[in-house]
Amino acid sequence: MGAVWHPECFCCNACKRPITDYEFSMQGNQPYHKSCYKELYHPRCDVCKQFIPTNSFGLIEYRAHPFWLQKYCPSHEHDGTPRCCSCERMEPREAQYISLDDGRKLCLECLDSAIMDTNECHPLHLDILEFYEGLNMKVKQQIPLLLVERQALNVAMEGEKNGIHHHLPETRGLCLSEEQTVSTILRRPIFGFGNRVVEMMTEPYKLIRRCEVTAILVLYGLPRLLTGSILAHEMMHAWLRLNGYSTLRPEVEEGICQVLAHMWLDSEIFSGSGSHIASSSSSSSSSTSSKKGTRSQFERKLGDFFKHQIESDTSAAYGDGFRVGNEAVLRYGLRQTLDHIKLTGSFPY
Ligand SMILES: [Zn+2]
Ligand SMILES: [Zn+2]
Ligand SMILES: [Zn+2]
Ligand SMILES: [Zn+2]
């Protein structure tokens, strides 16, 4: 310490009480009780709220989510602590996530703007159609949009003859071109004891092939912004098929679909950022705002997270495809990029 202290002045900088122990901690030339120091500076786990334990080398080791920065003991990765299927945050011990009946867990903040059944999705469907129209890419055909459970999505995936690219860790939307019967969610589930689904109403829906695309399926129970970005992605698959684009390489097809999903998120975040001035234009006032009118702080952050997920995706098709595609669209514009894809099957460089 290099200084001389009178015992009566040798007080802890946190609790101000005298330090009589032989062992104490120093920080910024100030002494602390060991326990006070730990309370102040030792990181606590956001999941179990305990001090993060030291590993076998005596170092404090923790994991942190790259976007939310939620930090937690490494053990929670294997001890069955659930993650929200939408925002990926781990369930803190004092919170209770809701359980969707297909095994997914959803945090309460994501639940807040979640779209739970096919009817609830209707205004969002119109928003996406309007978004495509605004890009001069009107989808003229009527394509049914169905909200489904995970199992129904997997069954439909198997019913498709043409290859479907799997998006890890989970496929959350599909653009179908076969005639199949799909189990769709008729009415939002009712949650009971322990935040579990106690009642759920589904209905078989027979798809009829009137054009290249028979339906778009999206997983239910996801926040509006995520549902919308999945829908914008699948709508782009539909648009490509309906506009005579031949089978594209996965990184080109998934890449350009992710570009559209990302563009839609951008437009939503932008239109929701100045909520008090956003409604000044009459043409878009009916559909730009979220379910509850103005967007919450959390929903905006969630929008940023979904963009971040698209941007940092490590897969070749979705991630690299998006980055190359986005670069091309920034440089040449969407129209020219699409024309180039139609002609050559690849992105312009
Ligand atoms: Zn103290
Ligand atoms: Zn912990
Ligand atoms: Zn969440
Ligand atoms: Zn896709």
mmCIF file of C-alpha atoms and ligand atoms in Angstrom:
data_model
loop_
_atom_site.group_PDB
_atom_site.id
_atom_site.type_symbol
_atom_site.label_atom_id
_atom_site.label_comp_id
_atom_site.label_asym_id
_atom_site.label_seq_id
_atom_site.Cartn_x
_atom_site.Cartn_y
_atom_site.Cartn_z
ATOM 1 C CA MET A 1 0.000 0.000 0.000
ATOM 2 C CA GLY A 2 2.901 2.309 0.572
ATOM 3 C CA ALA A 3 0.948 4.455 3.048
ATOM 4 C CA VAL A 4 0.542 4.552 6.782
ATOM 5 C CA TRP A 5 -2.971 4.355 8.216
ATOM 6 C CA HIS A 6 -4.255 4.982 11.679
ATOM 7 C CA PRO A 7 -6.344 1.969 12.647
ATOM 8 C CA GLU A 8 -9.365 4.186 13.315
ATOM 9 C CA CYS A 9 -9.153 5.682 9.792
ATOM 10 C CA PHE A 10 -8.687 2.366 8.077
ATOM 11 C CA CYS A 11 -12.242 2.020 6.890
ATOM 12 C CA CYS A 12 -13.882 0.154 4.048
ATOM 13 C CA ASN A 13 -14.670 2.441 1.131
ATOM 14 C CA ALA A 14 -18.013 0.711 0.623
ATOM 15 C CA CYS A 15 -19.604 0.301 4.058
ATOM 16 C CA LYS A 16 -17.390 2.912 5.799
ATOM 17 C CA ARG A 17 -16.893 0.619 8.769
ATOM 18 C CA PRO A 18 -13.359 -0.058 10.062
ATOM 19 C CA ILE A 19 -11.391 -2.917 8.613
ATOM 20 C CA THR A 20 -9.947 -5.171 11.319
ATOM 21 C CA ASP A 21 -9.320 -8.294 9.198
ATOM 22 C CA TYR A 22 -5.812 -9.139 8.088
ATOM 23 C CA GLU A 23 -7.080 -9.717 4.588
ATOM 24 C CA PHE A 24 -8.745 -6.951 2.644
ATOM 25 C CA SER A 25 -8.985 -5.749 -0.954
ATOM 26 C CA MET A 26 -7.682 -2.616 -2.612
ATOM 27 C CA GLN A 27 -9.246 -0.822 -5.535
ATOM 28 C CA GLY A 28 -8.146 2.610 -6.786
ATOM 29 C CA ASN A 29 -6.006 3.085 -3.641
ATOM 30 C CA GLN A 30 -9.027 2.492 -1.415
ATOM 31 C CA PRO A 31 -9.381 -0.422 0.981
ATOM 32 C CA TYR A 32 -12.467 -2.636 1.125
ATOM 33 C CA HIS A 33 -13.636 -5.562 3.237
ATOM 34 C CA LYS A 34 -13.214 -8.687 1.121
ATOM 35 C CA SER A 35 -16.971 -9.326 1.277
ATOM 36 C CA CYS A 36 -17.836 -5.716 0.395
ATOM 37 C CA TYR A 37 -15.394 -5.816 -2.480
ATOM 38 C CA LYS A 38 -16.975 -8.999 -3.795
ATOM 39 C CA GLU A 39 -20.455 -7.532 -3.505
ATOM 40 C CA LEU A 40 -19.323 -4.520 -5.535
ATOM 41 C CA TYR A 41 -17.037 -5.990 -8.144
ATOM 42 C CA HIS A 42 -17.597 -9.724 -8.505
ATOM 43 C CA PRO A 43 -19.981 -10.322 -11.427
ATOM 44 C CA ARG A 44 -23.303 -11.937 -10.667
ATOM 45 C CA CYS A 45 -25.069 -14.314 -12.996
ATOM 46 C CA ASP A 46 -28.156 -12.853 -14.695
ATOM 47 C CA VAL A 47 -29.825 -16.253 -14.557
ATOM 48 C CA CYS A 48 -29.314 -17.585 -10.997
ATOM 49 C CA LYS A 49 -28.286 -14.196 -9.482
ATOM 50 C CA GLN A 50 -25.383 -15.864 -7.636
ATOM 51 C CA PHE A 51 -21.762 -14.771 -7.868
ATOM 52 C CA ILE A 52 -20.290 -16.322 -10.985
ATOM 53 C CA PRO A 53 -18.015 -19.121 -9.735
ATOM 54 C CA THR A 54 -14.316 -19.294 -10.490
ATOM 55 C CA ASN A 55 -13.099 -22.079 -12.725
ATOM 56 C CA SER A 56 -10.339 -24.600 -11.978
ATOM 57 C CA PHE A 57 -7.693 -21.947 -12.723
ATOM 58 C CA GLY A 58 -9.187 -19.598 -10.170
ATOM 59 C CA LEU A 59 -10.536 -17.263 -12.840
ATOM 60 C CA ILE A 60 -14.046 -15.916 -13.066
ATOM 61 C CA GLU A 61 -15.453 -17.402 -16.226
ATOM 62 C CA TYR A 62 -18.841 -16.554 -17.638
ATOM 63 C CA ARG A 63 -20.747 -16.591 -20.916
ATOM 64 C CA ALA A 64 -22.433 -13.533 -22.374
ATOM 65 C CA HIS A 65 -24.963 -13.215 -25.142
ATOM 66 C CA PRO A 66 -23.322 -11.219 -27.973
ATOM 67 C CA PHE A 67 -26.299 -8.904 -28.462
ATOM 68 C CA TRP A 68 -28.113 -8.692 -25.115
ATOM 69 C CA LEU A 69 -24.899 -9.041 -23.061
ATOM 70 C CA GLN A 70 -26.823 -11.175 -20.592
ATOM 71 C CA LYS A 71 -24.050 -12.872 -18.600
ATOM 72 C CA TYR A 72 -24.391 -16.224 -16.929
ATOM 73 C CA CYS A 73 -22.545 -19.161 -15.362
ATOM 74 C CA PRO A 74 -21.256 -21.553 -18.054
ATOM 75 C CA SER A 75 -23.135 -24.381 -16.298
ATOM 76 C CA HIS A 76 -26.522 -23.024 -17.425
ATOM 77 C CA GLU A 77 -25.729 -24.093 -20.959
ATOM 78 C CA HIS A 78 -26.110 -27.730 -19.887
ATOM 79 C CA ASP A 79 -28.426 -27.630 -16.892
ATOM 80 C CA GLY A 80 -31.621 -27.326 -18.869
ATOM 81 C CA THR A 81 -32.092 -23.570 -18.397
ATOM 82 C CA PRO A 82 -34.524 -22.628 -21.195
ATOM 83 C CA ARG A 83 -33.849 -19.932 -23.763
ATOM 84 C CA CYS A 84 -36.540 -17.788 -25.346
ATOM 85 C CA CYS A 85 -37.141 -19.136 -28.869
ATOM 86 C CA SER A 86 -37.372 -15.588 -30.164
ATOM 87 C CA CYS A 87 -34.780 -13.395 -28.432
ATOM 88 C CA GLU A 88 -32.458 -16.232 -27.252
ATOM 89 C CA ARG A 89 -32.147 -14.858 -23.719
ATOM 90 C CA MET A 90 -31.896 -17.426 -20.945
ATOM 91 C CA GLU A 91 -34.744 -17.668 -18.465
ATOM 92 C CA PRO A 92 -33.782 -15.970 -15.188
ATOM 93 C CA ARG A 93 -34.727 -18.080 -12.168
ATOM 94 C CA GLU A 94 -37.276 -15.577 -10.887
ATOM 95 C CA ALA A 95 -39.037 -15.154 -14.243
ATOM 96 C CA GLN A 96 -41.301 -17.720 -15.781
ATOM 97 C CA TYR A 97 -41.282 -18.074 -19.533
ATOM 98 C CA ILE A 98 -44.372 -19.454 -21.172
ATOM 99 C CA SER A 99 -44.293 -22.921 -22.738
ATOM 100 C CA LEU A 100 -45.728 -23.276 -26.209
ATOM 101 C CA ASP A 101 -47.099 -26.765 -26.687
ATOM 102 C CA ASP A 102 -44.523 -27.644 -29.334
ATOM 103 C CA GLY A 103 -41.703 -27.418 -26.797
ATOM 104 C CA ARG A 104 -40.643 -23.841 -27.434
ATOM 105 C CA LYS A 105 -40.301 -21.326 -24.600
ATOM 106 C CA LEU A 106 -41.136 -17.663 -24.961
ATOM 107 C CA CYS A 107 -40.181 -14.812 -22.632
ATOM 108 C CA LEU A 108 -42.905 -12.455 -21.461
ATOM 109 C CA GLU A 109 -41.475 -9.474 -23.298
ATOM 110 C CA CYS A 110 -41.520 -11.352 -26.601
ATOM 111 C CA LEU A 111 -44.990 -12.676 -25.770
ATOM 112 C CA ASP A 112 -46.150 -9.073 -25.508
ATOM 113 C CA SER A 113 -46.180 -8.558 -29.288
ATOM 114 C CA ALA A 114 -46.472 -12.234 -30.291
ATOM 115 C CA ILE A 115 -48.817 -13.251 -33.082
ATOM 116 C CA MET A 116 -50.719 -16.311 -32.016
ATOM 117 C CA ASP A 117 -53.156 -17.323 -34.726
ATOM 118 C CA THR A 118 -53.887 -17.022 -38.413
ATOM 119 C CA ASN A 119 -56.451 -14.244 -37.936
ATOM 120 C CA GLU A 120 -54.134 -12.136 -35.813
ATOM 121 C CA CYS A 121 -51.612 -12.336 -38.607
ATOM 122 C CA HIS A 122 -53.941 -10.780 -41.159
ATOM 123 C CA PRO A 123 -53.004 -7.082 -40.633
ATOM 124 C CA LEU A 124 -49.333 -8.008 -40.790
ATOM 125 C CA HIS A 125 -49.931 -9.925 -44.018
ATOM 126 C CA LEU A 126 -51.433 -6.751 -45.486
ATOM 127 C CA ASP A 127 -48.420 -4.739 -44.263
ATOM 128 C CA ILE A 128 -46.050 -7.072 -46.076
ATOM 129 C CA LEU A 129 -48.104 -6.975 -49.284
ATOM 130 C CA GLU A 130 -48.044 -3.188 -49.082
ATOM 131 C CA PHE A 131 -44.292 -3.258 -48.522
ATOM 132 C CA TYR A 132 -43.786 -5.291 -51.711
ATOM 133 C CA GLU A 133 -46.135 -3.015 -53.611
ATOM 134 C CA GLY A 134 -44.096 -0.036 -52.405
ATOM 135 C CA LEU A 135 -41.012 -1.656 -53.925
ATOM 136 C CA ASN A 136 -42.848 -2.021 -57.198
ATOM 137 C CA MET A 137 -42.978 -5.773 -56.705
ATOM 138 C CA LYS A 138 -46.680 -6.316 -56.232
ATOM 139 C CA VAL A 139 -47.637 -9.933 -55.623
ATOM 140 C CA LYS A 140 -50.833 -10.228 -57.665
ATOM 141 C CA GLN A 141 -51.769 -13.791 -56.771
ATOM 142 C CA GLN A 142 -53.737 -14.504 -53.607
ATOM 143 C CA ILE A 143 -51.487 -16.668 -51.475
ATOM 144 C CA PRO A 144 -52.910 -18.030 -48.230
ATOM 145 C CA LEU A 145 -50.835 -17.288 -45.153
ATOM 146 C CA LEU A 146 -51.189 -19.803 -42.353
ATOM 147 C CA LEU A 147 -49.806 -19.746 -38.833
ATOM 148 C CA VAL A 148 -48.793 -23.208 -37.718
ATOM 149 C CA GLU A 149 -47.156 -25.191 -34.945
ATOM 150 C CA ARG A 150 -43.678 -26.622 -35.262
ATOM 151 C CA GLN A 151 -44.948 -30.142 -36.055
ATOM 152 C CA ALA A 152 -47.235 -28.912 -38.835
ATOM 153 C CA LEU A 153 -44.332 -26.994 -40.356
ATOM 154 C CA ASN A 154 -42.148 -30.095 -40.326
ATOM 155 C CA VAL A 155 -44.890 -32.236 -41.883
ATOM 156 C CA ALA A 156 -45.378 -29.663 -44.641
ATOM 157 C CA MET A 157 -41.631 -29.517 -45.222
ATOM 158 C CA GLU A 158 -41.613 -33.245 -45.910
ATOM 159 C CA GLY A 159 -44.564 -32.922 -48.267
ATOM 160 C CA GLU A 160 -42.610 -30.658 -50.613
ATOM 161 C CA LYS A 161 -40.926 -32.312 -53.589
ATOM 162 C CA ASN A 162 -38.482 -29.572 -54.405
ATOM 163 C CA GLY A 163 -35.595 -29.117 -52.059
ATOM 164 C CA ILE A 164 -36.105 -26.850 -49.086
ATOM 165 C CA HIS A 165 -33.123 -25.232 -47.466
ATOM 166 C CA HIS A 166 -32.998 -25.852 -43.779
ATOM 167 C CA HIS A 167 -32.292 -22.824 -41.683
ATOM 168 C CA LEU A 168 -30.579 -23.817 -38.448
ATOM 169 C CA PRO A 169 -31.329 -24.023 -35.616
ATOM 170 C CA GLU A 170 -34.933 -24.058 -36.771
ATOM 171 C CA THR A 171 -36.954 -23.460 -39.922
ATOM 172 C CA ARG A 172 -39.578 -20.866 -39.032
ATOM 173 C CA GLY A 173 -41.304 -20.279 -42.338
ATOM 174 C CA LEU A 174 -42.041 -22.069 -45.617
ATOM 175 C CA CYS A 175 -43.183 -21.176 -49.077
ATOM 176 C CA LEU A 176 -45.102 -24.183 -50.419
ATOM 177 C CA SER A 177 -45.768 -25.182 -53.977
ATOM 178 C CA GLU A 178 -47.473 -28.561 -53.522
ATOM 179 C CA GLU A 179 -51.115 -29.291 -52.742
ATOM 180 C CA GLN A 180 -51.210 -30.476 -49.163
ATOM 181 C CA THR A 181 -53.423 -30.286 -46.116
ATOM 182 C CA VAL A 182 -51.958 -28.109 -43.386
ATOM 183 C CA SER A 183 -53.028 -27.931 -39.757
ATOM 184 C CA THR A 184 -53.449 -24.219 -39.061
ATOM 185 C CA ILE A 185 -54.041 -22.411 -35.785
ATOM 186 C CA LEU A 186 -57.586 -21.176 -35.655
ATOM 187 C CA ARG A 187 -57.621 -19.474 -32.294
ATOM 188 C CA ARG A 188 -54.872 -18.250 -30.021
ATOM 189 C CA PRO A 189 -53.914 -20.769 -27.346
ATOM 190 C CA ILE A 190 -55.045 -20.279 -23.759
ATOM 191 C CA PHE A 191 -52.364 -20.416 -21.104
ATOM 192 C CA GLY A 192 -53.065 -21.968 -17.743
ATOM 193 C CA PHE A 193 -51.164 -23.202 -14.699
ATOM 194 C CA GLY A 194 -47.392 -22.841 -14.986
ATOM 195 C CA ASN A 195 -47.784 -20.733 -18.129
ATOM 196 C CA ARG A 196 -48.530 -23.825 -20.200
ATOM 197 C CA VAL A 197 -50.924 -24.060 -23.099
ATOM 198 C CA VAL A 198 -54.131 -25.649 -21.897
ATOM 199 C CA GLU A 199 -56.280 -25.143 -24.943
ATOM 200 C CA MET A 200 -55.439 -24.795 -28.577
ATOM 201 C CA MET A 201 -57.693 -24.869 -31.598
ATOM 202 C CA THR A 202 -56.393 -26.035 -34.947
ATOM 203 C CA GLU A 203 -58.099 -26.768 -38.231
ATOM 204 C CA PRO A 204 -57.068 -28.719 -41.322
ATOM 205 C CA TYR A 205 -56.651 -26.423 -44.308
ATOM 206 C CA LYS A 206 -56.574 -27.892 -47.802
ATOM 207 C CA LEU A 207 -54.246 -26.083 -50.187
ATOM 208 C CA ILE A 208 -55.295 -25.790 -53.807
ATOM 209 C CA ARG A 209 -52.748 -25.145 -56.493
ATOM 210 C CA ARG A 210 -53.743 -22.096 -58.502
ATOM 211 C CA CYS A 211 -50.223 -20.906 -59.247
ATOM 212 C CA GLU A 212 -46.602 -21.754 -58.495
ATOM 213 C CA VAL A 213 -47.151 -21.084 -54.811
ATOM 214 C CA THR A 214 -49.860 -22.780 -52.753
ATOM 215 C CA ALA A 215 -49.297 -21.182 -49.343
ATOM 216 C CA ILE A 216 -46.882 -19.516 -46.974
ATOM 217 C CA LEU A 217 -46.519 -21.031 -43.524
ATOM 218 C CA VAL A 218 -45.062 -19.222 -40.531
ATOM 219 C CA LEU A 219 -44.438 -20.577 -37.055
ATOM 220 C CA TYR A 220 -46.910 -19.163 -34.507
ATOM 221 C CA GLY A 221 -46.089 -17.443 -31.223
ATOM 222 C CA LEU A 222 -43.308 -15.148 -32.433
ATOM 223 C CA PRO A 223 -43.218 -11.362 -31.967
ATOM 224 C CA ARG A 224 -44.733 -9.264 -34.708
ATOM 225 C CA LEU A 225 -41.376 -8.019 -36.008
ATOM 226 C CA LEU A 226 -39.963 -11.533 -36.271
ATOM 227 C CA THR A 227 -43.142 -12.938 -37.811
ATOM 228 C CA GLY A 228 -43.083 -10.075 -40.311
ATOM 229 C CA SER A 229 -39.460 -10.594 -41.271
ATOM 230 C CA ILE A 230 -40.066 -14.335 -41.787
ATOM 231 C CA LEU A 231 -43.102 -13.471 -43.871
ATOM 232 C CA ALA A 232 -41.130 -10.929 -45.911
ATOM 233 C CA HIS A 233 -38.521 -13.640 -46.537
ATOM 234 C CA GLU A 234 -41.059 -16.259 -47.624
ATOM 235 C CA MET A 235 -42.922 -13.702 -49.729
ATOM 236 C CA MET A 236 -39.698 -13.151 -51.669
ATOM 237 C CA HIS A 237 -39.477 -16.897 -52.432
ATOM 238 C CA ALA A 238 -43.049 -16.630 -53.705
ATOM 239 C CA TRP A 239 -42.244 -13.534 -55.756
ATOM 240 C CA LEU A 240 -39.267 -15.238 -57.399
ATOM 241 C CA ARG A 241 -41.317 -18.290 -58.340
ATOM 242 C CA LEU A 242 -44.235 -16.247 -59.618
ATOM 243 C CA ASN A 243 -41.939 -14.084 -61.703
ATOM 244 C CA GLY A 244 -40.238 -16.885 -63.586
ATOM 245 C CA TYR A 245 -36.915 -17.073 -61.771
ATOM 246 C CA SER A 246 -35.509 -20.531 -62.344
ATOM 247 C CA THR A 247 -34.062 -22.522 -59.475
ATOM 248 C CA LEU A 248 -31.308 -20.460 -57.915
ATOM 249 C CA ARG A 249 -28.310 -21.531 -55.895
ATOM 250 C CA PRO A 250 -29.148 -21.545 -52.157
ATOM 251 C CA GLU A 251 -26.891 -18.588 -51.316
ATOM 252 C CA VAL A 252 -28.491 -16.470 -54.039
ATOM 253 C CA GLU A 253 -32.083 -17.431 -53.284
ATOM 254 C CA GLU A 254 -31.874 -17.407 -49.470
ATOM 255 C CA GLY A 255 -29.543 -14.426 -49.609
ATOM 256 C CA ILE A 256 -31.931 -12.188 -51.534
ATOM 257 C CA CYS A 257 -34.856 -13.369 -49.371
ATOM 258 C CA GLN A 258 -32.890 -12.361 -46.250
ATOM 259 C CA VAL A 259 -32.137 -8.989 -47.868
ATOM 260 C CA LEU A 260 -35.883 -8.379 -48.150
ATOM 261 C CA ALA A 261 -36.490 -9.515 -44.559
ATOM 262 C CA HIS A 262 -33.781 -7.121 -43.393
ATOM 263 C CA MET A 263 -35.178 -4.260 -45.494
ATOM 264 C CA TRP A 264 -38.599 -4.768 -43.985
ATOM 265 C CA LEU A 265 -37.196 -4.685 -40.449
ATOM 266 C CA ASP A 266 -35.365 -1.493 -41.332
ATOM 267 C CA SER A 267 -38.525 0.124 -42.637
ATOM 268 C CA GLU A 268 -40.429 -0.913 -39.502
ATOM 269 C CA ILE A 269 -37.800 0.356 -37.107
ATOM 270 C CA PHE A 270 -37.574 3.592 -39.045
ATOM 271 C CA SER A 271 -41.330 4.128 -39.208
ATOM 272 C CA GLY A 272 -41.710 3.350 -35.517
ATOM 273 C CA SER A 273 -38.833 5.483 -34.305
ATOM 274 C CA GLY A 274 -40.612 8.824 -34.352
ATOM 275 C CA SER A 275 -44.033 7.678 -33.286
ATOM 276 C CA HIS A 276 -45.479 11.177 -32.920
ATOM 277 C CA ILE A 277 -44.579 12.224 -36.465
ATOM 278 C CA ALA A 278 -44.960 8.859 -38.169
ATOM 279 C CA SER A 279 -48.675 9.216 -38.769
ATOM 280 C CA SER A 280 -48.447 12.450 -40.729
ATOM 281 C CA SER A 281 -48.607 10.717 -44.109
ATOM 282 C CA SER A 282 -52.110 9.538 -44.752
ATOM 283 C CA SER A 283 -51.301 6.657 -47.073
ATOM 284 C CA SER A 284 -49.479 4.581 -44.505
ATOM 285 C CA SER A 285 -51.183 5.598 -41.308
ATOM 286 C CA SER A 286 -53.392 2.527 -41.164
ATOM 287 C CA SER A 287 -50.698 -0.094 -41.024
ATOM 288 C CA THR A 288 -47.308 1.255 -40.057
ATOM 289 C CA SER A 289 -47.706 1.054 -36.334
ATOM 290 C CA SER A 290 -47.471 -2.129 -34.327
ATOM 291 C CA LYS A 291 -50.352 -3.977 -32.746
ATOM 292 C CA LYS A 292 -50.490 -1.553 -29.866
ATOM 293 C CA GLY A 293 -50.019 1.631 -31.854
ATOM 294 C CA THR A 294 -46.646 2.854 -30.650
ATOM 295 C CA ARG A 295 -43.683 0.607 -30.401
ATOM 296 C CA SER A 296 -42.207 -0.089 -26.997
ATOM 297 C CA GLN A 297 -38.564 0.416 -26.195
ATOM 298 C CA PHE A 298 -38.163 -3.335 -26.003
ATOM 299 C CA GLU A 299 -39.783 -3.957 -29.368
ATOM 300 C CA ARG A 300 -37.343 -1.558 -31.019
ATOM 301 C CA LYS A 301 -34.447 -3.325 -29.386
ATOM 302 C CA LEU A 302 -35.915 -6.630 -30.524
ATOM 303 C CA GLY A 303 -36.038 -5.295 -34.085
ATOM 304 C CA ASP A 304 -32.343 -4.447 -33.842
ATOM 305 C CA PHE A 305 -31.683 -7.934 -32.544
ATOM 306 C CA PHE A 306 -33.463 -9.614 -35.470
ATOM 307 C CA LYS A 307 -31.417 -7.475 -37.865
ATOM 308 C CA HIS A 308 -28.265 -8.420 -35.995
ATOM 309 C CA GLN A 309 -29.220 -12.103 -36.299
ATOM 310 C CA ILE A 310 -29.556 -11.802 -40.071
ATOM 311 C CA GLU A 311 -26.307 -9.839 -40.386
ATOM 312 C CA SER A 312 -24.249 -12.194 -38.230
ATOM 313 C CA ASP A 313 -25.710 -15.509 -39.459
ATOM 314 C CA THR A 314 -22.782 -17.883 -40.032
ATOM 315 C CA SER A 315 -24.429 -20.176 -42.577
ATOM 316 C CA ALA A 316 -23.280 -20.082 -46.199
ATOM 317 C CA ALA A 317 -26.758 -19.776 -47.714
ATOM 318 C CA TYR A 318 -28.436 -17.368 -45.277
ATOM 319 C CA GLY A 319 -25.433 -15.541 -43.860
ATOM 320 C CA ASP A 320 -22.929 -15.223 -46.699
ATOM 321 C CA GLY A 321 -25.841 -15.021 -49.138
ATOM 322 C CA PHE A 322 -27.284 -12.073 -47.226
ATOM 323 C CA ARG A 323 -23.969 -10.219 -46.971
ATOM 324 C CA VAL A 324 -23.158 -10.535 -50.681
ATOM 325 C CA GLY A 325 -26.754 -9.760 -51.654
ATOM 326 C CA ASN A 326 -26.973 -6.741 -49.379
ATOM 327 C CA GLU A 327 -23.717 -5.385 -50.752
ATOM 328 C CA ALA A 328 -25.073 -5.775 -54.297
ATOM 329 C CA VAL A 329 -28.365 -4.057 -53.460
ATOM 330 C CA LEU A 330 -26.548 -1.153 -51.789
ATOM 331 C CA ARG A 331 -24.355 -0.717 -54.834
ATOM 332 C CA TYR A 332 -26.739 -1.367 -57.729
ATOM 333 C CA GLY A 333 -30.206 -1.065 -56.212
ATOM 334 C CA LEU A 334 -32.774 -3.815 -55.775
ATOM 335 C CA ARG A 335 -34.194 -3.719 -59.291
ATOM 336 C CA GLN A 336 -30.842 -4.063 -61.067
ATOM 337 C CA THR A 337 -29.727 -6.768 -58.663
ATOM 338 C CA LEU A 338 -32.887 -8.767 -59.378
ATOM 339 C CA ASP A 339 -32.500 -8.328 -63.133
ATOM 340 C CA HIS A 340 -28.925 -9.526 -62.882
ATOM 341 C CA ILE A 341 -29.988 -12.572 -60.865
ATOM 342 C CA LYS A 342 -32.633 -13.431 -63.424
ATOM 343 C CA LEU A 343 -30.110 -13.216 -66.246
ATOM 344 C CA THR A 344 -27.097 -14.898 -64.668
ATOM 345 C CA GLY A 345 -28.297 -16.717 -61.564
ATOM 346 C CA SER A 346 -25.853 -14.838 -59.354
ATOM 347 C CA PHE A 347 -25.389 -11.517 -57.586
ATOM 348 C CA PRO A 348 -23.643 -8.685 -59.444
ATOM 349 C CA TYR A 349 -20.203 -7.881 -58.068
HETATM 350 ZN ZN ZN B 1 -17.110 -3.010 4.112
HETATM 351 ZN ZN ZN B 2 -25.742 -18.713 -12.679
HETATM 352 ZN ZN ZN B 3 -37.773 -13.368 -25.767
HETATM 353 ZN ZN ZN B 4 -35.900 -19.255 -47.459
#
